[in-house]
PDB file of C-alpha atoms in Angstrom:
ATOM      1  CA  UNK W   1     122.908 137.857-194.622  1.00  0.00           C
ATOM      2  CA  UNK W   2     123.969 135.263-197.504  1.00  0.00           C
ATOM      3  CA  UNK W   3     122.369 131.908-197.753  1.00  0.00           C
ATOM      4  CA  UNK W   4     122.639 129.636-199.922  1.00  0.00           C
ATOM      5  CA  UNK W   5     119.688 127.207-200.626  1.00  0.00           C
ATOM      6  CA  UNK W   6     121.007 123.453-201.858  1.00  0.00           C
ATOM      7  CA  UNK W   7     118.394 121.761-203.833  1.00  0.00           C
ATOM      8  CA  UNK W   8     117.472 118.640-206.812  1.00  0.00           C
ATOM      9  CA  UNK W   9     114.682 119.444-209.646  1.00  0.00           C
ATOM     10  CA  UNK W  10     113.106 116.507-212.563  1.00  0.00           C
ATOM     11  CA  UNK W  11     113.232 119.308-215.548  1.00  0.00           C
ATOM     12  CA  UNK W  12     111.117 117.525-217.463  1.00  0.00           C
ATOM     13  CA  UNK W  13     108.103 120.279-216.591  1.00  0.00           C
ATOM     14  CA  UNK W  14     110.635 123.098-216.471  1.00  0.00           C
ATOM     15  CA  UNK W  15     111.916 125.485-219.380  1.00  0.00           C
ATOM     16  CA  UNK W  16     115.348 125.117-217.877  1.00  0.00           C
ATOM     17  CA  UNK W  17     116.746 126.612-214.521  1.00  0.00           C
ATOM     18  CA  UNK W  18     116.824 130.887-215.941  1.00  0.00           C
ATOM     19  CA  UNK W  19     113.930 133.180-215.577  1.00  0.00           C
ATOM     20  CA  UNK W  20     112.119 133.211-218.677  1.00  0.00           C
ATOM     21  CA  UNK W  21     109.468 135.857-220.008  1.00  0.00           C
ATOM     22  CA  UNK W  22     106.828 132.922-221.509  1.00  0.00           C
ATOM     23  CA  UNK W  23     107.945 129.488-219.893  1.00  0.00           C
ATOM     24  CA  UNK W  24     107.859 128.181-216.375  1.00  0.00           C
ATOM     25  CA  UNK W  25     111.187 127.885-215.047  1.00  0.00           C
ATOM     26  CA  UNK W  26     113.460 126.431-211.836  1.00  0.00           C
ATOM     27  CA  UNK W  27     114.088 130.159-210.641  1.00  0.00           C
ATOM     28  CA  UNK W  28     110.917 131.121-211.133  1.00  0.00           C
ATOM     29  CA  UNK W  29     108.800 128.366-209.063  1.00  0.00           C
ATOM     30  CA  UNK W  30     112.011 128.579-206.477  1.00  0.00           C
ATOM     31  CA  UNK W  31     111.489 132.512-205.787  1.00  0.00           C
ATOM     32  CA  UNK W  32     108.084 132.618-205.506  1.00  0.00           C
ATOM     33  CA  UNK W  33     108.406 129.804-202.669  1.00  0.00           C
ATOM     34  CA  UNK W  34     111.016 131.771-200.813  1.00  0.00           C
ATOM     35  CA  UNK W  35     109.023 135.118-201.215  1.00  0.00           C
ATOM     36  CA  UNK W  36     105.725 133.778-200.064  1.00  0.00           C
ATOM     37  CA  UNK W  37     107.341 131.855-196.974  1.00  0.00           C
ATOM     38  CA  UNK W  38     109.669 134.665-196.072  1.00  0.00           C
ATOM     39  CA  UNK W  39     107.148 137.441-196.769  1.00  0.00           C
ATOM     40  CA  UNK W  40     109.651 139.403-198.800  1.00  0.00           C
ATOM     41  CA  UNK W  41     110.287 139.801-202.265  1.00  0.00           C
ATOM     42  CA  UNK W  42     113.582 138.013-203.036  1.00  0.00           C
ATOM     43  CA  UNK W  43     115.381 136.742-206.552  1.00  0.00           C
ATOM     44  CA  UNK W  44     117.854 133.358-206.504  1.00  0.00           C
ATOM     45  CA  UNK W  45     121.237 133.505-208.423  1.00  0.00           C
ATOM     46  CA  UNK W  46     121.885 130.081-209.316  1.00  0.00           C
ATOM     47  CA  UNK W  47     125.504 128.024-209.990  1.00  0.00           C
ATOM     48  CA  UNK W  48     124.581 127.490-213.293  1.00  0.00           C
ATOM     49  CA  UNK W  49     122.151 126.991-216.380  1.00  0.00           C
ATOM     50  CA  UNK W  50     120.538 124.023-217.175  1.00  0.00           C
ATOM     51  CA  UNK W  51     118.756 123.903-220.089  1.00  0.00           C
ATOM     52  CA  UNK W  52     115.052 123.052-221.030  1.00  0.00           C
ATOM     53  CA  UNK W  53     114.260 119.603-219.749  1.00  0.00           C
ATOM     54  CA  UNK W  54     117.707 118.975-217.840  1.00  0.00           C
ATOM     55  CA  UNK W  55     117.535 117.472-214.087  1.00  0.00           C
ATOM     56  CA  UNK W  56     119.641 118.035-211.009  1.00  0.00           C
ATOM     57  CA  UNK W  57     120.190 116.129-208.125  1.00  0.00           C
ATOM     58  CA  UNK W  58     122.346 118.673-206.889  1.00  0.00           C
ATOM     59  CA  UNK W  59     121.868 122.163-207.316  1.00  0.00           C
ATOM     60  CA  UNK W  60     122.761 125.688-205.219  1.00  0.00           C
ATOM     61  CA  UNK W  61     121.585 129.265-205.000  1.00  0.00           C
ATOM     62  CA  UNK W  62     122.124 132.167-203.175  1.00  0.00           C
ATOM     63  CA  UNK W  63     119.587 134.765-201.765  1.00  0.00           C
ATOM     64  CA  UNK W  64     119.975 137.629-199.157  1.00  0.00           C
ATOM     65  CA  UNK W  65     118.005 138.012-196.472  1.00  0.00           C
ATOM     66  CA  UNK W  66     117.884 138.899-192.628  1.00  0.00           C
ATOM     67  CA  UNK W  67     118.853 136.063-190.127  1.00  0.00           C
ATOM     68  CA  UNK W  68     116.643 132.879-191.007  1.00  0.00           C
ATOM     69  CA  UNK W  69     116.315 131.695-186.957  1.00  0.00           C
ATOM     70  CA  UNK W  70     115.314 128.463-187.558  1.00  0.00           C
ATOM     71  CA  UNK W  71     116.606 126.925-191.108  1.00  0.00           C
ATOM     72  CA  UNK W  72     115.413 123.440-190.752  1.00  0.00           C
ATOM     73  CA  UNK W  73     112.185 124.587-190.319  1.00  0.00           C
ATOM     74  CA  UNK W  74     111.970 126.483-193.633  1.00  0.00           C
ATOM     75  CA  UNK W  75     113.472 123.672-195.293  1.00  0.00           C
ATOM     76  CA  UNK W  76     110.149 121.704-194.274  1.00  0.00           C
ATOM     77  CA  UNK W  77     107.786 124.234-195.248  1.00  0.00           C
ATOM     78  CA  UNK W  78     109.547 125.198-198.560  1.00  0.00           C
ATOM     79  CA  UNK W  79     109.387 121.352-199.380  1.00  0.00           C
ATOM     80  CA  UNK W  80     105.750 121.429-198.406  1.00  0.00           C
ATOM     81  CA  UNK W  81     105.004 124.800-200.689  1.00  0.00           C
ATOM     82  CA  UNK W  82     107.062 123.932-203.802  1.00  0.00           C
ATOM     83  CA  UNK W  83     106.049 120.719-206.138  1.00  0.00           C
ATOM     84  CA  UNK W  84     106.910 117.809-206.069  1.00  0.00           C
ATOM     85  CA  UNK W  85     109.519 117.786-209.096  1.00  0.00           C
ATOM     86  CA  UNK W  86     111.504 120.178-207.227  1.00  0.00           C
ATOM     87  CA  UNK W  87     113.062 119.060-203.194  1.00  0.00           C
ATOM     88  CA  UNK W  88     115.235 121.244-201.342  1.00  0.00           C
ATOM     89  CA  UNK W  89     117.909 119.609-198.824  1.00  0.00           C
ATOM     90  CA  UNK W  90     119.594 122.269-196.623  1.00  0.00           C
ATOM     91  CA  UNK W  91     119.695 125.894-196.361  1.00  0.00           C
ATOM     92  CA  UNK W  92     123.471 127.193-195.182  1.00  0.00           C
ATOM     93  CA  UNK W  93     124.774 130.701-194.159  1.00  0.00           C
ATOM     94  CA  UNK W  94     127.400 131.836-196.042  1.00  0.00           C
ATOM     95  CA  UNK W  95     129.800 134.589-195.889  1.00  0.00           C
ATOM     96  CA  UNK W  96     128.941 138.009-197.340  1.00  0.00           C
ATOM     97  CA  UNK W  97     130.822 137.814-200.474  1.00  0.00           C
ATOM     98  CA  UNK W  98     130.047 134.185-201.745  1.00  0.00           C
ATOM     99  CA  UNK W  99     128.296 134.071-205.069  1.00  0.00           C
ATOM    100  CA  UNK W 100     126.663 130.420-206.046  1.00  0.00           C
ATOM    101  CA  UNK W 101     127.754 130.441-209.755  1.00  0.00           C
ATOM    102  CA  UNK W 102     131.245 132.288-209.333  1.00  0.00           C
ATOM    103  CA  UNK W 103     132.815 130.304-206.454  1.00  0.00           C
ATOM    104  CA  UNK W 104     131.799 126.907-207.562  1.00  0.00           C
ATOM    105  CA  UNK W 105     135.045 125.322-208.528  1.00  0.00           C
ATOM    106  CA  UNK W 106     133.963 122.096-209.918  1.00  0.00           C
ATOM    107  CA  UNK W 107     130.571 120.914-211.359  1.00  0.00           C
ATOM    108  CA  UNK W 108     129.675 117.067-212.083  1.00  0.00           C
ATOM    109  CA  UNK W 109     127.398 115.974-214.863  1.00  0.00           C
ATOM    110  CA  UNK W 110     126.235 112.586-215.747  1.00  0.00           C
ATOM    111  CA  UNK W 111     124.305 111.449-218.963  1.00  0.00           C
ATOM    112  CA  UNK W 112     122.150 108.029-218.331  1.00  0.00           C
ATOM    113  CA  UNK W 113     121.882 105.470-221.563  1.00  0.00           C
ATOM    114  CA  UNK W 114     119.773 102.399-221.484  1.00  0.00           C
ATOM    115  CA  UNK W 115     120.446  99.986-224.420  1.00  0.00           C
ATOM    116  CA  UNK W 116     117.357  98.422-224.082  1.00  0.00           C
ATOM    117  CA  UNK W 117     113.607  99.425-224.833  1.00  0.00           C
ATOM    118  CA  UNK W 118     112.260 100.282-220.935  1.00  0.00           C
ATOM    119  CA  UNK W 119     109.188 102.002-219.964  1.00  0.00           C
ATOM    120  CA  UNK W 120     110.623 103.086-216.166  1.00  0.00           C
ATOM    121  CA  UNK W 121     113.821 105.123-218.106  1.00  0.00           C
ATOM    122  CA  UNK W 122     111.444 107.153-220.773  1.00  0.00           C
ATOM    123  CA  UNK W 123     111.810 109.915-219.133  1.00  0.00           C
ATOM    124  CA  UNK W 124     114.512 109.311-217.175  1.00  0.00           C
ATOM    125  CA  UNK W 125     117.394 108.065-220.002  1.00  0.00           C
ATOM    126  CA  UNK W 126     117.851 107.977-223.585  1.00  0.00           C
ATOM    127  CA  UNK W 127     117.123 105.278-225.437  1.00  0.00           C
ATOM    128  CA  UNK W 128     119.847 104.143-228.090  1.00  0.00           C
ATOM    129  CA  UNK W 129     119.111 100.726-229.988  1.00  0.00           C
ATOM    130  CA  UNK W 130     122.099 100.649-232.100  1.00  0.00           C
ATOM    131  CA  UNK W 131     124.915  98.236-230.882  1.00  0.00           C
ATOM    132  CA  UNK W 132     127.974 100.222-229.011  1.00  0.00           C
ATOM    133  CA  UNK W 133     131.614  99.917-228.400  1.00  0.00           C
ATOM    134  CA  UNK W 134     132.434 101.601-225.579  1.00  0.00           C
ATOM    135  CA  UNK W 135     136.124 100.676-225.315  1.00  0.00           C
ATOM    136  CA  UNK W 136     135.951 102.859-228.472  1.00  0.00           C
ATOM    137  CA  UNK W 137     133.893 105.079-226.589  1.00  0.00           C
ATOM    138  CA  UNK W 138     136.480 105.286-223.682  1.00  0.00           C
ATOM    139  CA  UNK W 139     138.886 106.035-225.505  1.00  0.00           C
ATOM    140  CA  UNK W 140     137.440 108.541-227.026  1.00  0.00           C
ATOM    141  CA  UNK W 141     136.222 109.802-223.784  1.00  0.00           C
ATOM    142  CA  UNK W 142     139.891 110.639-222.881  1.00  0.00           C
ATOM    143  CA  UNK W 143     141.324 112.215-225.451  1.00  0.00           C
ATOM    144  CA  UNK W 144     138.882 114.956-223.914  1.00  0.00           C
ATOM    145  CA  UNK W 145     141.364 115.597-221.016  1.00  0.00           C
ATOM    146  CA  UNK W 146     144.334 116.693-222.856  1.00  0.00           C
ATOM    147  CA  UNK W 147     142.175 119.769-224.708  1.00  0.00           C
ATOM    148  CA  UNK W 148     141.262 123.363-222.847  1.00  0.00           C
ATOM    149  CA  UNK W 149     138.887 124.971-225.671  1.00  0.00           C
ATOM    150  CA  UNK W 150     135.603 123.499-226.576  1.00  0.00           C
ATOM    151  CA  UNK W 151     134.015 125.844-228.666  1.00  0.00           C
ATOM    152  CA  UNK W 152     133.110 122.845-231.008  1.00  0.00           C
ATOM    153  CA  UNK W 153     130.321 121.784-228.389  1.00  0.00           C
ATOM    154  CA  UNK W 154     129.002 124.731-227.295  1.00  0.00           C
ATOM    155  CA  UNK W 155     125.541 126.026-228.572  1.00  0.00           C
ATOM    156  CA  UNK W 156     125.878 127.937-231.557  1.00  0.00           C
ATOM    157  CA  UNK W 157     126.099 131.824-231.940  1.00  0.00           C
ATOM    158  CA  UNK W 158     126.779 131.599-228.035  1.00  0.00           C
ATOM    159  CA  UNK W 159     127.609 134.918-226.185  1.00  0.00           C
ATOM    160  CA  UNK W 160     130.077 133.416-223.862  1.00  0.00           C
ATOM    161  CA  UNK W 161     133.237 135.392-223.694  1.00  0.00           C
ATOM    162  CA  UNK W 162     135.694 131.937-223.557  1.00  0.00           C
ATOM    163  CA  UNK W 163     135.284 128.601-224.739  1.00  0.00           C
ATOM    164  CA  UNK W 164     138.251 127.070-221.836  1.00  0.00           C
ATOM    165  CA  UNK W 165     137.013 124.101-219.655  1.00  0.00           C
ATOM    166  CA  UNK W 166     139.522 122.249-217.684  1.00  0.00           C
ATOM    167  CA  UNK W 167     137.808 118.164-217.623  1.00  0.00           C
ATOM    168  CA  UNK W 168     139.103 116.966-215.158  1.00  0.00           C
ATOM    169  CA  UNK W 169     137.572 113.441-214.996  1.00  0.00           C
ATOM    170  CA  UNK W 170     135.610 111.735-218.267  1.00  0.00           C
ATOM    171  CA  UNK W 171     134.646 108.381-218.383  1.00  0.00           C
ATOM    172  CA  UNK W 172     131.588 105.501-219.275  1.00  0.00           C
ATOM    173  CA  UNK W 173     130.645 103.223-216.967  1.00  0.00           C
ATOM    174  CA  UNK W 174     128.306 100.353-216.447  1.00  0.00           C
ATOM    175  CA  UNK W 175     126.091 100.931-213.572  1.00  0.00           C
ATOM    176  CA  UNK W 176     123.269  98.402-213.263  1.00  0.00           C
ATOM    177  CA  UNK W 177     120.984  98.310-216.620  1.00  0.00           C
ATOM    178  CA  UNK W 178     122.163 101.297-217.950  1.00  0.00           C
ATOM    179  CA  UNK W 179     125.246 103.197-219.296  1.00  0.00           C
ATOM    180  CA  UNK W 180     126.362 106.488-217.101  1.00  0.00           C
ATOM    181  CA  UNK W 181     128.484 109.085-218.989  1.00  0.00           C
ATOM    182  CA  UNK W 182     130.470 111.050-216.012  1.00  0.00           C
ATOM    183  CA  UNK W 183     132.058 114.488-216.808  1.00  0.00           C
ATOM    184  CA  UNK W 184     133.785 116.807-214.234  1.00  0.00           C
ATOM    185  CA  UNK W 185     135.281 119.981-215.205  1.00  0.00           C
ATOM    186  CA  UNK W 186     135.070 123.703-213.608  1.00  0.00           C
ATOM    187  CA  UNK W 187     132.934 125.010-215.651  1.00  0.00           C
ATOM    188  CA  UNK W 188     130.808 124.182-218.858  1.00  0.00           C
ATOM    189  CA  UNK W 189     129.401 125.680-221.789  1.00  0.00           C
ATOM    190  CA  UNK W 190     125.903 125.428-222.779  1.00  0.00           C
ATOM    191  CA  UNK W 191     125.134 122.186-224.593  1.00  0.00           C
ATOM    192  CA  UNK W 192     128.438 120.845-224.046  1.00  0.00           C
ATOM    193  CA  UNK W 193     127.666 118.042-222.401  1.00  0.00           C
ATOM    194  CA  UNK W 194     124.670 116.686-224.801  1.00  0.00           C
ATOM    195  CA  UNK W 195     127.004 117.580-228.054  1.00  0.00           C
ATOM    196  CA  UNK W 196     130.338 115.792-226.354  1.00  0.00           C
ATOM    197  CA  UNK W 197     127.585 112.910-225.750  1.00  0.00           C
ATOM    198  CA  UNK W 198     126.057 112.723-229.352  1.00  0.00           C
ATOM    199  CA  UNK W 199     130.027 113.037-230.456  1.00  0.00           C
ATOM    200  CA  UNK W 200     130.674 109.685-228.408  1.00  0.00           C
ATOM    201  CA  UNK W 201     128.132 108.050-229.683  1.00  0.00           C
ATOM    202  CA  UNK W 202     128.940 108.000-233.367  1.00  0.00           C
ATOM    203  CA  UNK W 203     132.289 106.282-231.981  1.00  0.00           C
ATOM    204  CA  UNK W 204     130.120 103.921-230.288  1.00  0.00           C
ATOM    205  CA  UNK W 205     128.473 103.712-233.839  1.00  0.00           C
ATOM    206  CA  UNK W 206     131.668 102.927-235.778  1.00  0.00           C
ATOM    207  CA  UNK W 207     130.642 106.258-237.953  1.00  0.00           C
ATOM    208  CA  UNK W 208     133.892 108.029-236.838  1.00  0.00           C
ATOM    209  CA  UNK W 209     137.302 106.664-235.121  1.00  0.00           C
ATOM    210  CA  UNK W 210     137.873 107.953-231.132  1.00  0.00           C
ATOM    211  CA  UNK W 211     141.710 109.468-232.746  1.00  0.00           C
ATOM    212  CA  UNK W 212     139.243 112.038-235.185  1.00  0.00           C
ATOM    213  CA  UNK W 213     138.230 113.565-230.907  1.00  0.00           C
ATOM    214  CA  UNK W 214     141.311 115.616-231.390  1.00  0.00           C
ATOM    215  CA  UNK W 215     140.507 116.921-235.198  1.00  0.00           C
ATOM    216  CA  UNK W 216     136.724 117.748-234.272  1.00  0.00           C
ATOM    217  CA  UNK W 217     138.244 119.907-231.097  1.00  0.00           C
ATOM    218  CA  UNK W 218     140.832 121.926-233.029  1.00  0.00           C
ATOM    219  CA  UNK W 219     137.981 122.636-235.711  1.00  0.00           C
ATOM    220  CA  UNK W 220     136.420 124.557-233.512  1.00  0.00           C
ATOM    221  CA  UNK W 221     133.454 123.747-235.872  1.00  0.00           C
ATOM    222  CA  UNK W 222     130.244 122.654-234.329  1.00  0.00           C
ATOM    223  CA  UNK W 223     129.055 121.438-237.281  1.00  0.00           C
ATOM    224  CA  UNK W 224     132.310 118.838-236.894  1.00  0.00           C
ATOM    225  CA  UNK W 225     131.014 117.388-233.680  1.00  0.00           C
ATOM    226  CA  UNK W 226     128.036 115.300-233.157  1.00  0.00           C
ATOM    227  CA  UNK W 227     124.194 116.217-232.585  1.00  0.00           C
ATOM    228  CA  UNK W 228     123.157 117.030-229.118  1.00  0.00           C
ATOM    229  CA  UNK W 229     121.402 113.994-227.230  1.00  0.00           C
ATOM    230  CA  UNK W 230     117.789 114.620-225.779  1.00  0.00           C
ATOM    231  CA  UNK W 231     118.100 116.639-222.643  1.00  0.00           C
ATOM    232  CA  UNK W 232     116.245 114.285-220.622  1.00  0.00           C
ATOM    233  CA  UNK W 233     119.395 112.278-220.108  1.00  0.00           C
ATOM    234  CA  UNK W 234     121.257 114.574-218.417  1.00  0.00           C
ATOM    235  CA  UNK W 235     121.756 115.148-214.590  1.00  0.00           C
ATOM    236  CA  UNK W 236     123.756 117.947-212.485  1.00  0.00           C
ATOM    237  CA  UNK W 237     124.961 115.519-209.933  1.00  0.00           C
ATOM    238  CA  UNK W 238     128.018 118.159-207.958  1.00  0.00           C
ATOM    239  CA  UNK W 239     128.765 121.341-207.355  1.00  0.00           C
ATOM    240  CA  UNK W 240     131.529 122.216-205.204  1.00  0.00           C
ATOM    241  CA  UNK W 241     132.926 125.288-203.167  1.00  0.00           C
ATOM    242  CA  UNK W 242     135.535 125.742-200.991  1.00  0.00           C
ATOM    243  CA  UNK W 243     135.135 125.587-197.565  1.00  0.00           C
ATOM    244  CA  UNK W 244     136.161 129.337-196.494  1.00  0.00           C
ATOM    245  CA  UNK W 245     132.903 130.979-198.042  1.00  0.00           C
ATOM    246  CA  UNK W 246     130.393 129.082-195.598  1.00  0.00           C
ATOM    247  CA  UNK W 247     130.281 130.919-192.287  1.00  0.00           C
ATOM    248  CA  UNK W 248     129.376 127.574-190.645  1.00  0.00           C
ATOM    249  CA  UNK W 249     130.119 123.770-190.903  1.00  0.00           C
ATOM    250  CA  UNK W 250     128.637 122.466-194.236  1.00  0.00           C
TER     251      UNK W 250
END
């Protein structure tokens, strides 16, 4: 049977989410949790990527096994076994054919920015001491919903086989002491997030006007945008699937 596992990771420890030959990854500590509990060797195809250092508060995999009689139970142990960076909230039955990174129609990032020096945010934020304008920044910020290809914030020499994103929702917010980037879109490329970030920011800065968004995406260039912002900003906050692939009331 299909399951997928919905769970939240601080990447600060972690190499990223993908198995990795030399690091210590997501996948990694995730599988051997399953396998020991479940007495069965079994791998974790996850909705997505997240690079070295990135967190998620929201996260889902899928993994195959026989019927799992009492989920809420391995929940608790799994959460017991694994450490305490990584938490796991439910474990759902799915239907045969539904694949964690392929059916998820929308994903939700945000990227946290404190303004001020703050010892509870060093690892939690990124720290940027120069003065903003975020009405520039907003502005900015939605000139990013009228473009499709986004090649010019993806990682370089990237294998991907398309560069189209449909955003769907970008905007900064205040939310308590800090600054909250919010990005929605149905898919994203790697480093997209941190280089449309570092792109905003030099708006913020006054070193390039929020009309040049629309030049630096039809480059195509990365070296047009921005550099990427420390990963330790950055948060998967949503993933979301329709409701026909789980067998069962989510």
């Amino acid at each position: 049977m299909r399951y997928f596992i919905q769970f939240s990771y601080f990447g600060k420890a972690y190499h990223g989410w993908q198995n990795q030959p030399n690091a210590i990854t997501v996948q990694e500590v995730l599988e051997k949790a399953l396998s020991t509990l479940l007495r069965q060797k079994l791998s974790v195809v996850g909705a997505g990527r997240t690079d070295t250092g990135v967190h998620a508060k929201e996260m889902f995999a899928h993994f195959d096994f026989d019927e799992i009689r009492d989920r809420e139970e391995l929940v608790y142990r799994l959460n017991a076994f694994l450490p305490e960076d990584i938490s796991v909230q439910g474990i759902f039955r799915m239907v045969p054919e539904a694949h964690a990174r392929f059916d998820a129609v929308e994903r939700t990032y945000e990227y946290w920015l404190v303004q001020e020096k703050n010892p509870f945010y060093f690892d939690f934020a990124h720290y940027a001491k120069h003065s903003l304008d975020l009405e520039a920044m907003n502005q900015a910020t939605s000139l990013l919903l009228g473009h499709k290809d986004f090649e010019c914030f993806s990682k370089s020499n990237s294998d991907v086989k398309t560069f189209l994103c449909n955003v769907k929702k970008a905007v900064w917010e205040k939310k308590e002491d800090k600054w909250v980037f919010t990005i929605t879109a149905d898919r994203f490329l790697r480093n997209m997030v941190r280089a449309i970030v570092g792109t905003l920011l030099d708006v913020g800065m006054g070193k390039i006007n929020p009309e040049n968004i629309h030049a630096i995406l039809e480059s195509k260039d990365r070296g047009e945008a921005g550099v990427s912002v420390p990963a330790k900003g950055l948060y998967l906050t949503k993933v979301l699937y329709p409701k026909e692939r789980f067998d069962e009331q989510k």
